[in-house]
XYZ file of C-alpha atoms in Angstrom:
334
model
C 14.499 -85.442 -43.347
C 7.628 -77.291 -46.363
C 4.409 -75.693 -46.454
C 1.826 -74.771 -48.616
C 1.876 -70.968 -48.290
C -1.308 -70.341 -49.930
C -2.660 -72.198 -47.040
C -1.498 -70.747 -44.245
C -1.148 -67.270 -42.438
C 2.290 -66.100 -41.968
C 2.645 -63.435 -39.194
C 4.689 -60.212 -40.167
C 6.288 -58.637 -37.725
C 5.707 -55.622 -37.172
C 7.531 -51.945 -38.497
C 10.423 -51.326 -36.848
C 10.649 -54.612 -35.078
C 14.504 -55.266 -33.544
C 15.550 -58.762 -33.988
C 14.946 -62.019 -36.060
C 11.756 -62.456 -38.208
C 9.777 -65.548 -37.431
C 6.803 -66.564 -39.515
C 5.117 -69.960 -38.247
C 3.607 -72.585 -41.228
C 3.304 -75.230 -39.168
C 0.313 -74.862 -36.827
C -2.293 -74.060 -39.910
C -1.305 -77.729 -41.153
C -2.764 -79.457 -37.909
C -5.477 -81.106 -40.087
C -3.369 -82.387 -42.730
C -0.725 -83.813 -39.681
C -3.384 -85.180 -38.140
C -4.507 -87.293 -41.415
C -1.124 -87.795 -41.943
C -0.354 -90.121 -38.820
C -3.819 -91.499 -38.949
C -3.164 -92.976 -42.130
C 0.577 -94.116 -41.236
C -0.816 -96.287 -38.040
C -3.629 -98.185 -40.525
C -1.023 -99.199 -42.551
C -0.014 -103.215 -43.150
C 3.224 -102.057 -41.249
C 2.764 -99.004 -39.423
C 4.376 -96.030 -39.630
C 5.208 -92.584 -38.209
C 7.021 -90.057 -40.359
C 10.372 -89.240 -38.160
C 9.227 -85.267 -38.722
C 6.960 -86.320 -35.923
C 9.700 -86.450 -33.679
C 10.510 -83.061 -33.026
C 8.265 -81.984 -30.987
C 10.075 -79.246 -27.823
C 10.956 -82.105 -25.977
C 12.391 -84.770 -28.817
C 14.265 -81.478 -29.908
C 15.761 -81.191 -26.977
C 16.885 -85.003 -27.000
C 18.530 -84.992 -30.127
C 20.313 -82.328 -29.364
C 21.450 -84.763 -26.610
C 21.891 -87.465 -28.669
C 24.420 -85.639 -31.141
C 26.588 -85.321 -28.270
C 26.557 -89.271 -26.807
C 29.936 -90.824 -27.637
C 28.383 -93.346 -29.913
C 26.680 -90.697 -32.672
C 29.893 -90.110 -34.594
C 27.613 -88.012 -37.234
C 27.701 -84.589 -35.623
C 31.652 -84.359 -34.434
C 32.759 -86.088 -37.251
C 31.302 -83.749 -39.863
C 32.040 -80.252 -37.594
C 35.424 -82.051 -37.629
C 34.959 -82.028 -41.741
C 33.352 -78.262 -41.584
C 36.060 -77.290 -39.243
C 39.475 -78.371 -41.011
C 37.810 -77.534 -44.744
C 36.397 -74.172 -43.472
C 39.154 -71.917 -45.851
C 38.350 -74.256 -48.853
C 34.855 -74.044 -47.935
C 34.314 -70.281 -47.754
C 36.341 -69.612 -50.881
C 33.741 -71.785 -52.843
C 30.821 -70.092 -51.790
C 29.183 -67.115 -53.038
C 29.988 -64.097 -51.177
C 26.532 -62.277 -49.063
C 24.905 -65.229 -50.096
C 21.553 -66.257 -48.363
C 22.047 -69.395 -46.078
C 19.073 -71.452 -46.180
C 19.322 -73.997 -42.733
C 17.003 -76.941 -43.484
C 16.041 -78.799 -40.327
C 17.852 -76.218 -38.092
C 17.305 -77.478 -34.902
C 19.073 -75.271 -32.255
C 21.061 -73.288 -35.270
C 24.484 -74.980 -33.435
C 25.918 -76.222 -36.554
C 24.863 -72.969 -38.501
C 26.716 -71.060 -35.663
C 30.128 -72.830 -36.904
C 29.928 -71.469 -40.467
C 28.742 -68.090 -39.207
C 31.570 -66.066 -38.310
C 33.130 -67.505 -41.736
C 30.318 -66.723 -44.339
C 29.380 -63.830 -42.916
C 25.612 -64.216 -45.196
C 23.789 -61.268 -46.151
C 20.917 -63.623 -44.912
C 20.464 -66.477 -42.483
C 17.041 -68.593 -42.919
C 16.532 -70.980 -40.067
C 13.924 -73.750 -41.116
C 12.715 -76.208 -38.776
C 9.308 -78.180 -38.211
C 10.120 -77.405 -34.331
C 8.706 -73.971 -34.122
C 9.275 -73.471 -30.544
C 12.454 -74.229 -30.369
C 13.892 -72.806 -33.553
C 12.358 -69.767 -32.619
C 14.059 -69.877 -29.152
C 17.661 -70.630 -31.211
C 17.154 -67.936 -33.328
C 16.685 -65.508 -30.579
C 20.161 -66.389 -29.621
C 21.707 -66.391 -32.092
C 20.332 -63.077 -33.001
C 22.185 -61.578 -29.653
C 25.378 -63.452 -31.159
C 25.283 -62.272 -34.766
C 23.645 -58.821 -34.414
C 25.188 -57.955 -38.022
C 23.243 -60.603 -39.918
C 19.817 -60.752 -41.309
C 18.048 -63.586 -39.312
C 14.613 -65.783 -40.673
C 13.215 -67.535 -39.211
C 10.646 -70.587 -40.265
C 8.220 -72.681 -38.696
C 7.598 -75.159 -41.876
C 7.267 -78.808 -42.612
C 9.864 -79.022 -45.720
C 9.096 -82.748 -46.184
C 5.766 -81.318 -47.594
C 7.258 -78.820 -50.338
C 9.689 -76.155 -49.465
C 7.901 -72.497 -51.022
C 9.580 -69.594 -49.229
C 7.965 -66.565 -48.577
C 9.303 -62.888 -50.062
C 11.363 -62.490 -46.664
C 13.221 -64.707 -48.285
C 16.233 -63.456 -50.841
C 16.157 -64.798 -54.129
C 19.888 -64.213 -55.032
C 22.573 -66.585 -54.105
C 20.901 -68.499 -52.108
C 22.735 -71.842 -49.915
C 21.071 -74.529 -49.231
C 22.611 -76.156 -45.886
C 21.578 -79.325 -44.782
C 23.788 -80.873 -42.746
C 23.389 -84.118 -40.085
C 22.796 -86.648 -43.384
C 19.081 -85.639 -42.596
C 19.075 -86.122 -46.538
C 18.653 -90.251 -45.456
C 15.714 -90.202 -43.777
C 14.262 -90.177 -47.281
C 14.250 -92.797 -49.926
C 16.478 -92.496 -52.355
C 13.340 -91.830 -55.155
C 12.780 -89.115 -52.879
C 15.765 -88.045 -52.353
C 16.098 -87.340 -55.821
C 12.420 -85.395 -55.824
C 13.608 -83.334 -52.710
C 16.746 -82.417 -53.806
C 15.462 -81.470 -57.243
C 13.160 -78.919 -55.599
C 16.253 -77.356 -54.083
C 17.706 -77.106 -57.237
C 14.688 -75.305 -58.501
C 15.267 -72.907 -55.928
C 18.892 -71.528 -56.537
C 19.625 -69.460 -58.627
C 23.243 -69.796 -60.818
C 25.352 -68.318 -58.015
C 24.068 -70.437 -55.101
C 24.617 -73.716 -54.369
C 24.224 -76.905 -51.952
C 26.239 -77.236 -48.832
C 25.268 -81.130 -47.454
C 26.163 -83.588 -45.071
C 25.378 -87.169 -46.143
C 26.705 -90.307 -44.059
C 28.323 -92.849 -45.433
C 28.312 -96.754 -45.604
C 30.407 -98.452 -43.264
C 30.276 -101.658 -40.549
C 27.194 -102.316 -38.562
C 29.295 -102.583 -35.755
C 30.184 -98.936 -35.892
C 26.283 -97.587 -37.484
C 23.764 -99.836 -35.168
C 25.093 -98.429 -31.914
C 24.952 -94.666 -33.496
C 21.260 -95.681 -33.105
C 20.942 -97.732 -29.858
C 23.386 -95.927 -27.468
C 24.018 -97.563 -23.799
C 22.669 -94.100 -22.180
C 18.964 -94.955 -24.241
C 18.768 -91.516 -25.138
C 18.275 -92.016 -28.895
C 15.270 -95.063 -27.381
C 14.084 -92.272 -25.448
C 14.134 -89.764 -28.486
C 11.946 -93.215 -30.444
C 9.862 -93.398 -27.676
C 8.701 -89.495 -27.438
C 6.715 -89.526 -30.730
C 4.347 -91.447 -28.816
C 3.483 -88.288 -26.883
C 3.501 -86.307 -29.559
C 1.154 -88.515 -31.580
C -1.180 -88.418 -28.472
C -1.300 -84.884 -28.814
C -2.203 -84.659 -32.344
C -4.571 -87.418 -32.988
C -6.073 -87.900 -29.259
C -4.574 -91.281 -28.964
C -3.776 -93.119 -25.859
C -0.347 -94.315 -26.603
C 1.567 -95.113 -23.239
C 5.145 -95.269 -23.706
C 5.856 -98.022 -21.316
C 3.875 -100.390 -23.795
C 6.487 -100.095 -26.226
C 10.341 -100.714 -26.741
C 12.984 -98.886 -29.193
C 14.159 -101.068 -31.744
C 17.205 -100.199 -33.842
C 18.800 -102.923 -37.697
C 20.651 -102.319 -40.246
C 19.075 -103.131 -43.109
C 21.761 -104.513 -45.494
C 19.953 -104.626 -48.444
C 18.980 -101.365 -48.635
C 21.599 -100.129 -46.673
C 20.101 -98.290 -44.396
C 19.360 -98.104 -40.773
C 15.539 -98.597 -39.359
C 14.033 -97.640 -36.272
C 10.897 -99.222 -34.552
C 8.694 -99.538 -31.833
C 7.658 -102.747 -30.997
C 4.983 -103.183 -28.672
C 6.185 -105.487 -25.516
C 2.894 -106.571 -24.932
C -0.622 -107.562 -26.939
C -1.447 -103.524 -26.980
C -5.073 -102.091 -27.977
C -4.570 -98.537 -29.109
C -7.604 -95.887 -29.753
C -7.142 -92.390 -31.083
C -10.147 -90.207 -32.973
C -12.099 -92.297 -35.309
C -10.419 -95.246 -34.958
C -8.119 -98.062 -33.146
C -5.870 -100.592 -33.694
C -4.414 -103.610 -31.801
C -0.999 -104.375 -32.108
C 0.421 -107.703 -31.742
C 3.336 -108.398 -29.008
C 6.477 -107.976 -30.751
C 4.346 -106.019 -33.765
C 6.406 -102.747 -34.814
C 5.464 -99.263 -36.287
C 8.462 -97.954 -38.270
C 9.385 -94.655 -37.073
C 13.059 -93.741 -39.328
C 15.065 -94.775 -41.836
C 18.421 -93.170 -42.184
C 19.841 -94.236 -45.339
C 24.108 -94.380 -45.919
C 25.690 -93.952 -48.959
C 29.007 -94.020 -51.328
C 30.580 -91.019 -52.113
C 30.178 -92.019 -56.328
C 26.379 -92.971 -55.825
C 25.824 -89.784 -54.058
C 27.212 -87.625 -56.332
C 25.109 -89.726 -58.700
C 22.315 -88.581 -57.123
C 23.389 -84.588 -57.224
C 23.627 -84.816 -60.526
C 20.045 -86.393 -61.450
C 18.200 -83.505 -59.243
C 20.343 -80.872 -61.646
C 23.772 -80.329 -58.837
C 27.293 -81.377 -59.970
C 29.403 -81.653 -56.941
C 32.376 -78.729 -56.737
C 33.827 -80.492 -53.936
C 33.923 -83.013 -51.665
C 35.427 -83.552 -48.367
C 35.581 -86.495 -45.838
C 37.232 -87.611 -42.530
C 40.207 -89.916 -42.452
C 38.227 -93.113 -41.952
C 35.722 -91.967 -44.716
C 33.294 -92.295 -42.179
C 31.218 -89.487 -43.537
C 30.579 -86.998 -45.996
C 30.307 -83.150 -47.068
C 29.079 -82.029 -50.440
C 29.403 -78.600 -51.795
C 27.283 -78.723 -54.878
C 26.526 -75.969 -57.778
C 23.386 -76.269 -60.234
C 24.033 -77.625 -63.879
């Protein structure tokens, strides 16, 4: 892997304004960020939530990293999206409202575009900045559509605003972002989706599967160390949220599988006996000491669909590459 809006001021635009809305939910939750990571580096074993990535600049590098020969994830499902797309579009509910979760630059939204055709198209993405800056062009692509776009931490609880359309309504969530949680809350996350669709919309999802470490670990530790890069950029981020004095070169990306839970883990792991102060507190970290930063879980296609069905989604179909490398879900509620 949203906001609280009762807590935060969404900006209208104003009447008569040409071009995508944007409303912004994730500056009024510095405070709560803040305690957030604060808590995460007092921890036994560390940790940084992997929303804390995306700042304009790690972004920018994942963007990067979904085109490095080693991350099979983003070709091989637009390979999936690509050769399914008639199948695809017949199953979903015509002017629907397409719901992007963790948008990014919109680029794999821009694929099913021209297909759907939505009434709607809702662009969610902790990133403000730079979804913002997507949506603007794709807004001088798709001039025809209805564009949304929000600035929201998801991970939190997803509650739309009004802007939002209530009928037929696709949830899109591609990338297998879906393993960066557990899969306890997996099961919560997903069911708040469900709780959001009505009986003509559905679940449109990308989910990775299990397969050999030889193929997964490198997806995660390219040769170019752009994805170590992308690890090592929450540090600034962190500084910037908590006052910390993280230095980057203190610290090393660290990429396992983890067979027994099947899922891949990212650290940093400090290179050197490290003392590290931010406001209110400090912390020294051991050489070879990590803070977790990701876990990107894999799964089978049965235990997956498993899953769907416990958060209230029965899968209407399912498509995969040849080497059932990975997996896309189209799923309808109960």
């Amino acid at each position: 892997m949203g906001a609280n809006l009762g807590l935060v001021r969404a900006v209208e635009p104003s009447i008569g304004a040409v071009g995508p809305q944007f409303f912004d939910l994730v500056a009024a939750l510095g405070s709560a960020s803040a305690d957030e990571l604060r808590r995460g580096l007092q921890l036994e074993q560390a940790a940084i939530p992997p929303k804390f990535f995306y700042d304009r600049l790690g972004s920018a590098l994942f963007t990067s990293i979904c085109e490095l020969p080693e991350y099979y994830p983003t070709r091989t499902e637009a390979a999936i999206i690509d050769r399914s797309i008639n199948d695809l579009c017949a199953r979903l509910p015509q002017s629907s409202t397409l719901i992007d979760l963790g948008a990014g630059d919109c680029g794999k939204a821009a694929r099913l575009l021209p297909h759907l055709n939505p009434a709607q198209y809702v662009a969610i993405d902790i990133s403000s900045d730079f979804v913002r800056a997507a949506l603007e062009r794709l807004g001088r692509e798709f001039p025809g559509i209805d564009l949304l776009g929000l600035g929201m931490d998801f991970s939190r609880e997803l509650r739309l605003p009004a802007s939002v359309a209530a009928q037929r309504r696709v949830f899109h969530y591609p990338g297998s972002s879906i393993g960066n949680f557990s899969r306890t809350e997996a099961a919560r996350f997903l069911g708040q989706l469900r709780r959001s669709v009505d009986t003509d919309g559905g679940l449109l999802i990308g989910v990775d599967l299990i397969k050999s470490p030889s193929l997964l670990v490198p997806a995660y530790d390219d040769a170019l160390g752009v994805t170590a890069a992308f690890n090592l950029n929450v540090l600034n981020h962190v500084n910037r949220l908590i006052s910390s004095d993280f230095k980057v070169q203190d610290w090393q990306h660290v990429a396992v599988f983890n067979e027994t839970k099947g899922c891949i883990e990212m650290y940093l792991q400090a290179r050197e006996r490290v003392l590290v102060r931010w406001s209110g507190s400090e912390r020294m970290f051991e050489r070879g000491e990590r803070i977790h930063t990701e876990n990107s879980h894999k799964y089978l296609p049965e235990s997956f669909d498993q899953l769907l069905f416990e958060a209230g989604f029965k899968t209407d179909r399912f498509w995969t590459d040849e080497q059932g490398w990975f997996g896309v879900f189209y799923a309808r509620p109960v």
